[in-house]
Coordinates of C-alpha atoms in Angstrom, one line a residue:
X1 CA 14.2 -0.8 18.0
X2 CA 11.7 -2.5 15.6
X3 CA 11.1 -5.8 17.3
X4 CA 10.4 -7.6 14.0
X5 CA 13.7 -6.4 12.6
X6 CA 15.6 -7.4 15.7
X7 CA 14.1 -10.9 15.6
X8 CA 14.9 -11.4 11.9
X9 CA 18.5 -10.3 12.3
X10 CA 18.9 -12.8 15.2
X11 CA 17.4 -15.5 13.1
X12 CA 19.8 -14.8 10.2
X13 CA 22.8 -14.6 12.5
X14 CA 21.9 -18.0 14.0
X15 CA 21.7 -19.5 10.5
X16 CA 24.8 -17.8 9.0
X17 CA 27.1 -17.8 12.0
X18 CA 29.1 -14.6 11.5
X19 CA 32.0 -13.7 13.7
X20 CA 30.3 -10.4 14.5
X21 CA 27.4 -8.2 13.5
X22 CA 27.7 -4.6 12.4
X23 CA 24.6 -2.4 12.2
X24 CA 25.4 0.2 9.4
X25 CA 24.6 3.8 10.3
X26 CA 25.4 5.3 6.8
X27 CA 27.9 7.8 8.2
X28 CA 31.0 9.1 6.4
X29 CA 33.3 7.6 8.9
X30 CA 31.7 4.2 8.5
X31 CA 32.1 4.4 4.7
X32 CA 35.7 5.5 5.0
X33 CA 36.5 2.6 7.3
X34 CA 34.9 0.1 5.0
X35 CA 36.8 1.4 2.0
X36 CA 40.1 1.4 4.0
X37 CA 39.5 -2.3 5.0
X38 CA 38.8 -3.3 1.4
X39 CA 41.9 -1.4 0.1
X40 CA 44.0 -3.1 2.7
X41 CA 42.8 -6.6 1.8
X42 CA 43.1 -5.9 -2.0
X43 CA 39.4 -6.2 -2.9
X44 CA 39.3 -2.4 -3.7
X45 CA 42.0 -0.4 -5.5
X46 CA 42.7 3.3 -5.0
X47 CA 42.4 5.3 -8.2
X48 CA 44.3 8.5 -8.9
X49 CA 43.0 10.8 -6.1
X50 CA 44.2 14.0 -7.8
X51 CA 42.0 13.4 -10.9
X52 CA 39.4 10.9 -9.4
X53 CA 39.0 12.0 -5.8
X54 CA 37.3 9.4 -3.7
X55 CA 37.2 6.9 -6.5
X56 CA 38.0 3.2 -6.3
X57 CA 38.2 0.1 -8.6
X58 CA 36.7 -3.2 -7.7
X59 CA 37.4 -6.4 -9.8
X60 CA 34.7 -9.0 -9.5
X61 CA 35.3 -12.7 -10.1
X62 CA 35.3 -13.3 -13.8
X63 CA 32.4 -15.8 -13.4
X64 CA 30.3 -13.1 -11.7
X65 CA 29.9 -10.1 -14.0
X66 CA 26.2 -9.8 -15.0
X67 CA 22.6 -10.6 -14.0
X68 CA 22.0 -14.3 -13.9
X69 CA 18.4 -14.7 -15.1
X70 CA 18.7 -18.4 -15.3
X71 CA 19.0 -18.8 -11.6
X72 CA 16.7 -15.9 -10.6
X73 CA 13.4 -17.3 -9.2
X74 CA 10.0 -16.0 -8.2
X75 CA 8.9 -18.2 -5.3
X76 CA 5.1 -18.2 -5.2
X77 CA 2.9 -21.1 -4.1
X78 CA 1.3 -21.4 -7.5
X79 CA 3.3 -21.5 -10.7
X80 CA 0.7 -19.5 -12.6
X81 CA 1.3 -16.6 -10.2
X82 CA 4.9 -16.4 -11.3
X83 CA 4.0 -16.7 -15.0
X84 CA 5.7 -18.3 -18.0
X85 CA 8.5 -15.7 -18.3
X86 CA 9.8 -16.2 -14.8
X87 CA 11.7 -19.1 -13.3
X88 CA 9.5 -20.6 -10.6
X89 CA 9.9 -22.5 -7.4
X90 CA 7.7 -22.9 -4.4
X91 CA 8.7 -21.1 -1.2
X92 CA 9.3 -24.4 0.6
X93 CA 11.5 -25.8 -2.2
X94 CA 13.5 -22.5 -2.4
X95 CA 14.2 -22.3 1.3
X96 CA 15.1 -26.0 1.5
X97 CA 17.6 -25.5 -1.3
X98 CA 19.2 -22.3 0.2
X99 CA 19.2 -23.0 3.9
X100 CA 22.1 -25.5 3.6
X101 CA 24.0 -22.9 1.6
X102 CA 23.4 -20.2 4.2
X103 CA 24.1 -22.5 7.1
X104 CA 27.4 -21.2 8.6
X105 CA 28.3 -19.3 5.4
X106 CA 29.4 -16.2 7.3
X107 CA 31.9 -17.9 9.6
X108 CA 35.0 -15.8 9.7
X109 CA 33.1 -12.9 8.2
X110 CA 31.2 -9.8 9.4
X111 CA 27.4 -9.7 9.0
X112 CA 26.4 -6.2 7.9
X113 CA 22.9 -5.1 8.6
X114 CA 22.0 -2.4 6.1
X115 CA 18.8 -0.5 6.6
X116 CA 17.9 1.7 3.6
X117 CA 15.1 3.8 2.1
X118 CA 13.9 3.5 -1.5
X119 CA 12.5 6.9 -2.4
X120 CA 13.0 10.4 -1.0
X121 CA 13.3 10.6 2.8
X122 CA 9.9 11.3 4.3
X123 CA 8.0 10.7 1.1
X124 CA 4.6 8.9 1.6
X125 CA 5.5 6.6 -1.3
X126 CA 9.0 5.6 0.0
X127 CA 9.6 2.1 1.4
X128 CA 12.1 0.8 3.8
X129 CA 14.3 -2.3 3.1
X130 CA 17.0 -4.0 5.2
X131 CA 19.7 -6.0 3.6
X132 CA 21.9 -8.4 5.5
X133 CA 25.2 -9.1 3.7
X134 CA 28.7 -10.3 4.3
X135 CA 30.1 -8.1 1.5
X136 CA 31.6 -4.7 2.4
X137 CA 31.6 -4.0 -1.4
X138 CA 27.8 -4.4 -1.3
X139 CA 27.5 -2.1 1.8
X140 CA 29.6 0.6 0.1
X141 CA 27.5 0.4 -3.1
X142 CA 24.2 0.5 -1.1
X143 CA 25.4 3.6 0.6
X144 CA 25.7 5.3 -2.8
X145 CA 22.5 3.8 -4.3
X146 CA 20.1 4.3 -1.4
X147 CA 19.4 6.5 1.6
X148 CA 21.1 4.1 4.0
X149 CA 21.6 3.9 7.7
X150 CA 20.1 5.7 10.6
X151 CA 17.6 7.7 8.4
X152 CA 16.0 4.4 7.4
X153 CA 15.7 3.1 11.0
X154 CA 14.2 6.5 11.9
X155 CA 11.6 6.2 9.1
X156 CA 10.9 2.5 10.0
X157 CA 10.2 3.3 13.6
X158 CA 9.1 0.7 16.2
X159 CA 6.2 -0.8 14.2
X160 CA 6.9 0.0 10.5
X161 CA 7.1 -2.6 7.8
X162 CA 10.3 -3.4 5.8
X163 CA 11.4 -5.7 3.0
X164 CA 14.0 -8.1 4.3
X165 CA 16.8 -9.3 2.1
X166 CA 19.5 -11.9 3.0
X167 CA 22.6 -12.0 0.9
X168 CA 25.9 -13.8 1.0
X169 CA 28.6 -14.0 -1.6
X170 CA 29.2 -17.6 -0.5
X171 CA 32.0 -19.2 -2.5
X172 CA 31.1 -17.4 -5.8
X173 CA 30.5 -20.7 -7.3
X174 CA 28.1 -20.5 -10.4
X175 CA 26.7 -23.9 -9.5
X176 CA 25.7 -22.6 -6.1
X177 CA 24.2 -19.2 -7.1
X178 CA 20.6 -18.3 -6.6
X179 CA 18.5 -15.2 -6.4
X180 CA 15.2 -16.0 -4.8
X181 CA 12.2 -13.7 -4.4
X182 CA 9.2 -14.5 -2.1
X183 CA 6.5 -12.0 -3.2
X184 CA 3.9 -13.1 -0.7
X185 CA 6.4 -12.6 2.2
X186 CA 8.0 -9.5 0.6
X187 CA 11.3 -11.4 1.1
X188 CA 14.6 -11.7 -0.9
X189 CA 17.3 -14.4 -0.5
X190 CA 20.5 -14.1 -2.7
X191 CA 23.4 -16.5 -2.5
X192 CA 26.7 -16.9 -4.5
X193 CA 27.0 -13.6 -6.3
X194 CA 28.6 -10.3 -5.5
X195 CA 27.6 -8.5 -8.8
X196 CA 25.3 -5.5 -8.8
X197 CA 21.7 -6.5 -9.4
X198 CA 22.3 -9.9 -7.9
X199 CA 23.7 -8.5 -4.7
X200 CA 22.5 -4.9 -4.3
X201 CA 19.1 -6.1 -3.1
X202 CA 17.5 -2.7 -3.1
X203 CA 17.9 -2.3 -6.9
X204 CA 16.2 -4.9 -9.2
X205 CA 15.2 -7.3 -6.5
X206 CA 13.3 -4.9 -4.2
X207 CA 12.6 -1.8 -6.4
X208 CA 11.2 -3.9 -9.3
X209 CA 10.5 -7.6 -8.6
X210 CA 9.1 -7.2 -5.1
X211 CA 7.9 -3.7 -5.6
X212 CA 5.9 -4.6 -8.7
X213 CA 3.9 -7.1 -6.6
X214 CA 3.4 -4.4 -3.9
X215 CA 2.4 -1.9 -6.6
X216 CA -0.2 -4.4 -8.1
X217 CA -1.7 -5.0 -4.6
X218 CA -1.7 -1.3 -3.6
X219 CA -2.7 0.3 -6.9
X220 CA 0.6 1.9 -8.1
X221 CA 3.3 1.1 -10.7
X222 CA 6.9 0.0 -10.2
X223 CA 8.7 0.4 -13.6
X224 CA 12.1 -0.1 -15.1
X225 CA 12.0 3.6 -16.3
X226 CA 14.1 6.7 -16.3
X227 CA 12.5 10.0 -15.4
X228 CA 13.5 13.2 -17.1
X229 CA 12.5 16.9 -17.1
X230 CA 12.2 18.9 -20.3
X231 CA 12.0 22.6 -19.9
X232 CA 10.8 24.8 -22.8
X233 CA 11.7 28.4 -23.5
X234 CA 8.7 29.6 -21.5
X235 CA 10.1 27.9 -18.4
X236 CA 7.3 25.3 -18.3
X237 CA 8.5 21.8 -17.5
X238 CA 7.2 18.5 -18.9
X239 CA 8.1 15.2 -17.3
X240 CA 8.6 11.9 -19.1
X241 CA 9.2 8.3 -17.9
X242 CA 11.0 6.0 -20.4
X243 CA 11.7 2.3 -20.6
X244 CA 14.6 0.8 -22.5
X245 CA 16.4 -2.5 -22.2
X246 CA 19.9 -2.3 -20.7
X247 CA 22.6 -0.6 -22.8
X248 CA 20.1 1.0 -25.2
X249 CA 20.9 4.6 -24.4
X250 CA 18.7 4.9 -21.2
X251 CA 21.2 6.6 -19.0
X252 CA 22.4 8.8 -21.9
X253 CA 18.8 10.0 -22.4
X254 CA 18.3 10.6 -18.7
X255 CA 21.4 12.7 -18.6
X256 CA 21.1 14.3 -22.0
X257 CA 22.8 17.7 -22.6
X258 CA 20.6 19.6 -25.0
X259 CA 22.3 21.3 -27.9
X260 CA 19.3 23.7 -27.9
X261 CA 19.9 25.1 -24.4
X262 CA 20.6 28.5 -25.9
X263 CA 17.0 28.4 -27.3
X264 CA 15.7 27.5 -23.9
X265 CA 15.2 23.7 -24.3
X266 CA 16.9 22.1 -21.3
X267 CA 16.9 18.5 -20.1
X268 CA 17.4 17.6 -16.4
X269 CA 17.6 14.2 -14.7
X270 CA 15.1 13.0 -12.1
X271 CA 16.1 9.3 -12.3
X272 CA 18.0 7.1 -14.7
X273 CA 16.7 3.5 -14.1
X274 CA 13.6 3.0 -12.0
X275 CA 10.3 4.9 -11.5
X276 CA 7.7 4.3 -8.9
X277 CA 4.5 5.9 -10.3
X278 CA 1.2 6.5 -8.6
X279 CA -2.1 8.4 -9.2
X280 CA -2.2 11.5 -7.1
X281 CA -5.3 12.0 -5.1
X282 CA -5.5 15.7 -5.7
X283 CA -5.4 15.9 -9.5
X284 CA -5.9 12.3 -10.7
X285 CA -2.7 12.4 -12.7
X286 CA 0.2 10.0 -12.8
X287 CA 3.1 11.1 -10.6
X288 CA 6.6 9.5 -10.2
X289 CA 9.5 9.3 -7.8
X290 CA 13.0 7.9 -8.4
X291 CA 13.4 5.4 -5.6
X292 CA 17.2 5.4 -5.9
X293 CA 19.9 7.8 -4.7
X294 CA 22.7 6.9 -7.1
X295 CA 23.5 5.5 -10.5
X296 CA 24.7 2.0 -11.4
X297 CA 25.6 2.8 -15.0
X298 CA 27.2 0.9 -17.8
X299 CA 30.6 2.4 -18.6
X300 CA 31.7 1.1 -22.0
X301 CA 30.8 3.7 -24.7
X302 CA 30.5 6.5 -22.2
X303 CA 32.6 9.5 -23.0
X304 CA 32.5 13.3 -23.2
X305 CA 30.5 13.1 -26.4
X306 CA 28.0 10.4 -25.6
X307 CA 27.3 11.3 -22.0
X308 CA 29.4 14.2 -20.5
X309 CA 27.1 14.4 -17.4
X310 CA 27.8 10.7 -16.6
X311 CA 31.6 11.4 -17.0
X312 CA 31.3 14.4 -14.6
X313 CA 29.1 12.4 -12.1
X314 CA 31.7 9.6 -12.0
X315 CA 34.7 11.8 -11.6
X316 CA 34.6 11.7 -7.8
X317 CA 33.2 9.6 -4.9
X318 CA 32.5 6.7 -7.3
X319 CA 33.2 2.9 -7.3
X320 CA 34.2 1.5 -10.7
X321 CA 33.7 -2.2 -11.3
X322 CA 35.6 -4.2 -13.9
X323 CA 37.2 -1.4 -15.8
X324 CA 40.9 -1.2 -16.9
X325 CA 43.4 1.1 -15.1
X326 CA 46.6 2.8 -16.0
X327 CA 49.8 2.6 -13.9
X328 CA 49.0 6.1 -12.5
X329 CA 45.5 5.1 -11.5
X330 CA 43.4 6.5 -14.3
X331 CA 40.3 4.2 -15.2
X332 CA 39.9 3.3 -18.8
X333 CA 37.3 1.5 -20.9
X334 CA 36.4 0.9 -24.5
X335 CA 34.8 4.0 -25.9
X336 CA 36.3 6.4 -23.3
X337 CA 38.8 7.8 -25.9
X338 CA 40.8 6.7 -28.8
X339 CA 44.1 6.4 -27.0
X340 CA 44.3 3.9 -24.1
X341 CA 47.2 4.7 -21.8
X342 CA 50.1 2.3 -21.9
X343 CA 50.8 0.1 -20.1
X344 CA 47.3 -0.8 -19.0
X345 CA 46.0 -3.4 -16.5
X346 CA 42.8 -5.0 -17.8
X347 CA 39.7 -5.7 -15.8
X348 CA 41.0 -9.2 -14.7
X349 CA 44.1 -7.6 -13.3
X350 CA 46.4 -8.7 -16.1
X351 CA 49.3 -6.4 -17.0
X352 CA 50.1 -5.3 -19.6
X353 CA 46.9 -5.4 -21.6
X354 CA 47.5 -7.3 -24.9
X355 CA 44.4 -6.1 -26.8
X356 CA 43.4 -9.8 -27.4
X357 CA 40.4 -9.3 -25.1
X358 CA 38.5 -6.1 -24.1
X359 CA 40.4 -4.0 -21.5
X360 CA 37.2 -3.4 -19.6
X361 CA 34.4 -5.9 -19.3
X362 CA 31.5 -5.1 -21.7
X363 CA 29.2 -4.8 -18.6
X364 CA 31.6 -2.8 -16.5
X365 CA 29.9 -0.3 -14.2
X366 CA 30.2 2.9 -12.2
X367 CA 28.3 3.5 -8.9
X368 CA 28.0 7.3 -8.4
X369 CA 25.9 9.6 -6.3
X370 CA 23.0 11.1 -8.2
X371 CA 23.5 14.5 -6.5
X372 CA 26.8 14.8 -8.4
X373 CA 25.1 14.9 -11.8
X374 CA 25.5 18.4 -13.1
X375 CA 22.1 18.1 -14.8
X376 CA 20.2 16.8 -11.8
X377 CA 16.7 18.2 -11.5
X378 CA 15.9 20.4 -8.4
X379 CA 12.8 18.1 -8.0
X380 CA 14.7 14.8 -8.0
X381 CA 14.2 14.3 -4.3
X382 CA 10.8 16.0 -4.1
X383 CA 8.7 13.9 -1.7
X384 CA 5.6 14.6 -3.9
X385 CA 7.4 13.3 -7.0
X386 CA 6.8 14.9 -10.5
X387 CA 3.8 14.7 -12.8
X388 CA 4.3 12.4 -15.8
X389 CA 2.9 13.7 -19.1
X390 CA 4.5 11.2 -21.4
X391 CA 5.7 7.6 -21.4
X392 CA 8.4 6.4 -23.8
X393 CA 9.2 2.9 -24.9
X394 CA 12.3 2.1 -27.1
X395 CA 14.8 -0.5 -28.1
X396 CA 17.7 -1.3 -30.3
X397 CA 16.3 -2.0 -33.8
X398 CA 18.1 -1.7 -37.1
X399 CA 15.1 -1.6 -39.5
X400 CA 11.5 -2.0 -38.3
X401 CA 10.7 0.7 -35.8
X402 CA 10.8 4.4 -37.0
X403 CA 12.5 7.1 -35.1
X404 CA 9.4 8.1 -33.1
X405 CA 5.7 7.5 -33.1
X406 CA 2.8 8.1 -30.8
X407 CA 0.2 5.5 -29.6
X408 CA -3.5 6.2 -30.4
X409 CA -4.5 5.9 -26.8
X410 CA -3.4 4.2 -23.5
X411 CA -4.6 0.7 -24.5
X412 CA -2.7 1.0 -27.8
X413 CA 0.3 2.3 -25.9
X414 CA 0.2 -0.6 -23.5
X415 CA 0.3 -2.9 -26.5
X416 CA 3.4 -1.1 -27.8
X417 CA 5.1 -1.6 -24.5
X418 CA 4.0 -5.2 -24.3
X419 CA 5.4 -6.0 -27.8
X420 CA 8.6 -3.9 -27.7
X421 CA 11.8 -5.8 -28.7
X422 CA 15.5 -5.1 -28.7
X423 CA 18.9 -6.6 -29.5
X424 CA 20.4 -8.1 -26.3
X425 CA 23.6 -6.7 -24.8
X426 CA 26.2 -7.7 -22.2
X427 CA 24.1 -6.6 -19.2
X428 CA 22.7 -10.1 -18.8
X429 CA 24.6 -13.3 -18.9
X430 CA 24.0 -15.1 -22.2
X431 CA 24.3 -14.5 -25.9
X432 CA 24.5 -10.9 -27.1
X433 CA 22.9 -9.3 -30.2
X434 CA 19.9 -11.5 -30.3
X435 CA 16.4 -10.0 -30.9
X436 CA 14.4 -10.5 -27.7
X437 CA 10.9 -9.3 -26.9
X438 CA 11.1 -7.5 -23.6
X439 CA 7.7 -6.1 -22.6
X440 CA 8.1 -2.6 -20.9
X441 CA 11.8 -3.6 -20.4
X442 CA 10.4 -5.6 -17.5
X443 CA 10.8 -9.2 -18.7
X444 CA 13.6 -10.0 -16.2
X445 CA 12.2 -7.8 -13.4
X446 CA 8.4 -8.4 -13.1
X447 CA 7.7 -10.2 -9.8
X448 CA 4.5 -11.9 -11.0
X449 CA 2.7 -13.2 -14.1
X450 CA 3.1 -10.6 -16.9
X451 CA -0.4 -11.3 -18.2
X452 CA -1.6 -9.9 -14.9
X453 CA 1.0 -7.1 -15.2
X454 CA -0.5 -6.1 -18.5
X455 CA -4.0 -6.1 -17.0
X456 CA -2.7 -3.9 -14.2
X457 CA -1.4 -1.4 -16.8
X458 CA -4.8 -1.3 -18.5
X459 CA -6.6 -0.9 -15.2
X460 CA -4.3 1.9 -14.1
X461 CA -5.1 3.7 -17.4
X462 CA -8.8 3.4 -16.8
X463 CA -8.4 5.1 -13.4
X464 CA -7.0 8.3 -14.9
X465 CA -9.1 10.9 -16.6
X466 CA -6.1 12.1 -18.6
X467 CA -3.4 9.4 -18.7
X468 CA 0.0 10.3 -20.1
X469 CA 0.6 10.0 -23.9
X470 CA 2.6 7.0 -24.9
X471 CA 5.4 7.1 -27.5
X472 CA 7.9 4.6 -29.1
X473 CA 11.4 5.6 -30.1
X474 CA 14.3 4.0 -31.9
X475 CA 17.6 5.8 -32.0
X476 CA 19.3 2.9 -33.8
X477 CA 17.6 2.7 -37.3
X478 CA 20.1 2.0 -40.1
X479 CA 20.2 2.4 -43.8
X480 CA 20.8 -0.5 -46.2
X481 CA 24.6 -0.1 -45.8
X482 CA 24.3 -0.5 -42.0
X483 CA 25.0 3.2 -41.2
X484 CA 23.0 4.9 -38.4
X485 CA 20.5 7.4 -39.8
X486 CA 20.0 9.4 -36.7
X487 CA 22.9 11.3 -34.9
X488 CA 21.4 10.4 -31.4
X489 CA 22.8 11.5 -28.1
X490 CA 22.1 15.2 -27.5
X491 CA 20.1 15.5 -30.7
X492 CA 17.5 13.2 -29.2
X493 CA 16.1 16.4 -27.5
X494 CA 14.5 17.2 -30.9
X495 CA 12.4 14.0 -30.6
X496 CA 11.5 15.0 -27.0
X497 CA 10.4 18.4 -28.2
X498 CA 8.1 16.8 -30.8
X499 CA 6.6 14.6 -28.0
X500 CA 6.1 17.6 -25.7
X501 CA 4.5 19.6 -28.5
X502 CA 2.1 16.6 -29.2
X503 CA 1.2 16.6 -25.5
X504 CA 0.4 20.3 -25.7
X505 CA -1.5 20.1 -29.0
X506 CA 1.1 22.0 -31.0
X507 CA 2.7 19.4 -33.3
X508 CA 1.3 17.9 -36.4
X509 CA 1.3 14.1 -37.0
X510 CA 0.1 11.7 -39.7
X511 CA -2.1 8.7 -39.0
X512 CA -0.5 5.4 -39.9
X513 CA -1.3 1.7 -39.1
X514 CA 1.1 1.7 -36.2
X515 CA 0.3 5.1 -34.6
X516 CA 0.8 8.9 -35.1
X517 CA 4.1 9.7 -36.9
X518 CA 5.6 13.2 -37.1
X519 CA 5.4 15.0 -40.4
X520 CA 8.9 16.1 -41.6
X521 CA 7.8 19.8 -41.0
X522 CA 6.8 19.1 -37.4
X523 CA 10.3 18.1 -36.3
X524 CA 12.7 20.7 -34.9
X525 CA 15.5 20.2 -37.4
X526 CA 16.9 23.7 -37.6
X527 CA 20.7 23.5 -37.3
X528 CA 20.7 19.7 -37.7
X529 CA 23.0 18.2 -40.3
X530 CA 20.4 15.8 -41.7
X531 CA 18.9 15.9 -45.1
X532 CA 15.2 15.6 -45.8
X533 CA 15.6 12.1 -47.4
X534 CA 17.3 10.7 -44.3
X535 CA 14.5 12.1 -42.1
X536 CA 11.8 10.6 -44.3
X537 CA 13.5 7.3 -44.1
X538 CA 13.7 7.6 -40.3
X539 CA 9.9 8.2 -40.3
X540 CA 9.0 5.5 -42.8
X541 CA 6.6 2.7 -41.8
X542 CA 8.0 -0.5 -43.3
X543 CA 4.8 -2.5 -43.6
X544 CA 6.4 -5.8 -44.6
X545 CA 8.9 -5.6 -41.7
X546 CA 6.0 -5.1 -39.3
X547 CA 4.1 -8.0 -40.8
X548 CA 7.2 -10.2 -40.3
X549 CA 7.1 -9.6 -36.6
X550 CA 3.5 -10.4 -36.1
X551 CA 4.1 -14.1 -35.5
X552 CA 6.6 -13.3 -32.7
X553 CA 4.1 -11.0 -31.1
X554 CA 1.4 -13.8 -31.3
X555 CA 3.9 -16.3 -29.8
X556 CA 4.6 -14.0 -26.9
X557 CA 0.9 -13.4 -26.2
X558 CA 0.0 -17.1 -26.4
X559 CA 2.5 -17.8 -23.6
X560 CA 0.2 -16.1 -21.1
X561 CA -2.9 -18.1 -22.0
X562 CA -6.1 -17.0 -20.2
X563 CA -4.1 -14.3 -18.4
X564 CA -3.4 -12.3 -21.6
X565 CA -5.9 -9.4 -21.6
X566 CA -8.4 -9.5 -24.5
X567 CA -7.7 -5.7 -25.1
X568 CA -4.1 -6.4 -26.2
X569 CA -5.2 -9.3 -28.5
X570 CA -7.7 -6.7 -30.0
X571 CA -4.8 -4.3 -30.6
X572 CA -2.7 -7.1 -32.2
X573 CA -5.6 -8.0 -34.6

């Protein structure tokens, strides 16, 4: 037994006062017992086991359905270390605020001790975390999302380091809800929420907020990025990492089914949400691992056309959260198909659904094992990771950004990531469809001052002799009538092919003020129902639109004061 872990568990038990403590071993029997207990008490509902074997539905409290950025804090001694885009509190204040909430909060409940690994088992870049929680729903999800149980204790050993996380659902009172991160201690405290990223502490809390600080200190990168594998007809494979704000097609791209597979262009998934990237000692290139073992994907809009691999992944051994369900146990959500079954029970448990409100919550989710993805890469659990040749940034923009363009160099690409913007969605609590600047899609997830984060990006680029090419994409450009110009989904492979060909020196591009744009002739459009005029519009640089966004970029940069790297000001000018 790791003595530090044993002492911390005893300390948490003394504070929280559970009826009993259960150390989780990650076994099938343990999972089956947890699920049976939740079904018996009504917090989990059995779905149709003939069509959705091993699948269940969970309904969260209607006040607890998304990330709560307004009560998510970085608790550093100095406010400048947290930066202007994070909520800040000193460690002393944070613990003084939460200790009374945690005091006795698990009376009448079980305290689950959940050891887990972020990253492939045995990988030199993997990290161990331990979450203490009173939520069996969290335990079940962590078993899907991480390598959980005895394997983590084995990897931790007697003297290994781990990231501790204490979580309680509390009373699910929004006024008593806090997610606290202590970067100097590598510690997480979360109280009052049972929803995904607020409660599954291995995900955003550890794998991004705490890991980003560890990455800065240790010389690697923890990024909110998918990782995908593109295979060309010769069999050679190129790996991309890509950052998109939530609900901007990130999972769809990671799981893309190529319509050009018959030509030899295949896409395989390495990861759909988070990438830990490091410079390999042997070749000096940037390599990446997916620290997660499952998917916590947005459900609405997911169907056999938009993401057939996600549908296949979530057809068994999956926990659905806040979707609707038919009387015969079939889950349903907006965008699944055109004909919802009747009668239908909505995500709040109301039957029949009256269509006055959405049947499924707009941020409803599925938690499914990554290994069930039909397009999973054979290298997704490779302890060495995969070499990254291209980095992609993107967002949901109707007018300004063209379909795709390439940065001039790493510094310029860092600028593109630092200034990326997108329309907000239901993934975070607050107003939707508002343009928000979200640097590298990390604004809610960076565990320290983003001015220092940008400097870390620039420094990492300088350490590589041949850094990855950086690109920007926008699948959502519209014409003047509001119609989407690009078909998207599987056809996005054509954009990936252009990027790959740029990396390999095979594709033409024209120089513009914002970067290298494809020529119409350099795009793989054979068999695509898209006329030349539409493609030209997709690849147009709208100068006045870009000028209109310069004040917003300047406003963002000014927030970081002296922390903002001069190199990015130079790029802006």
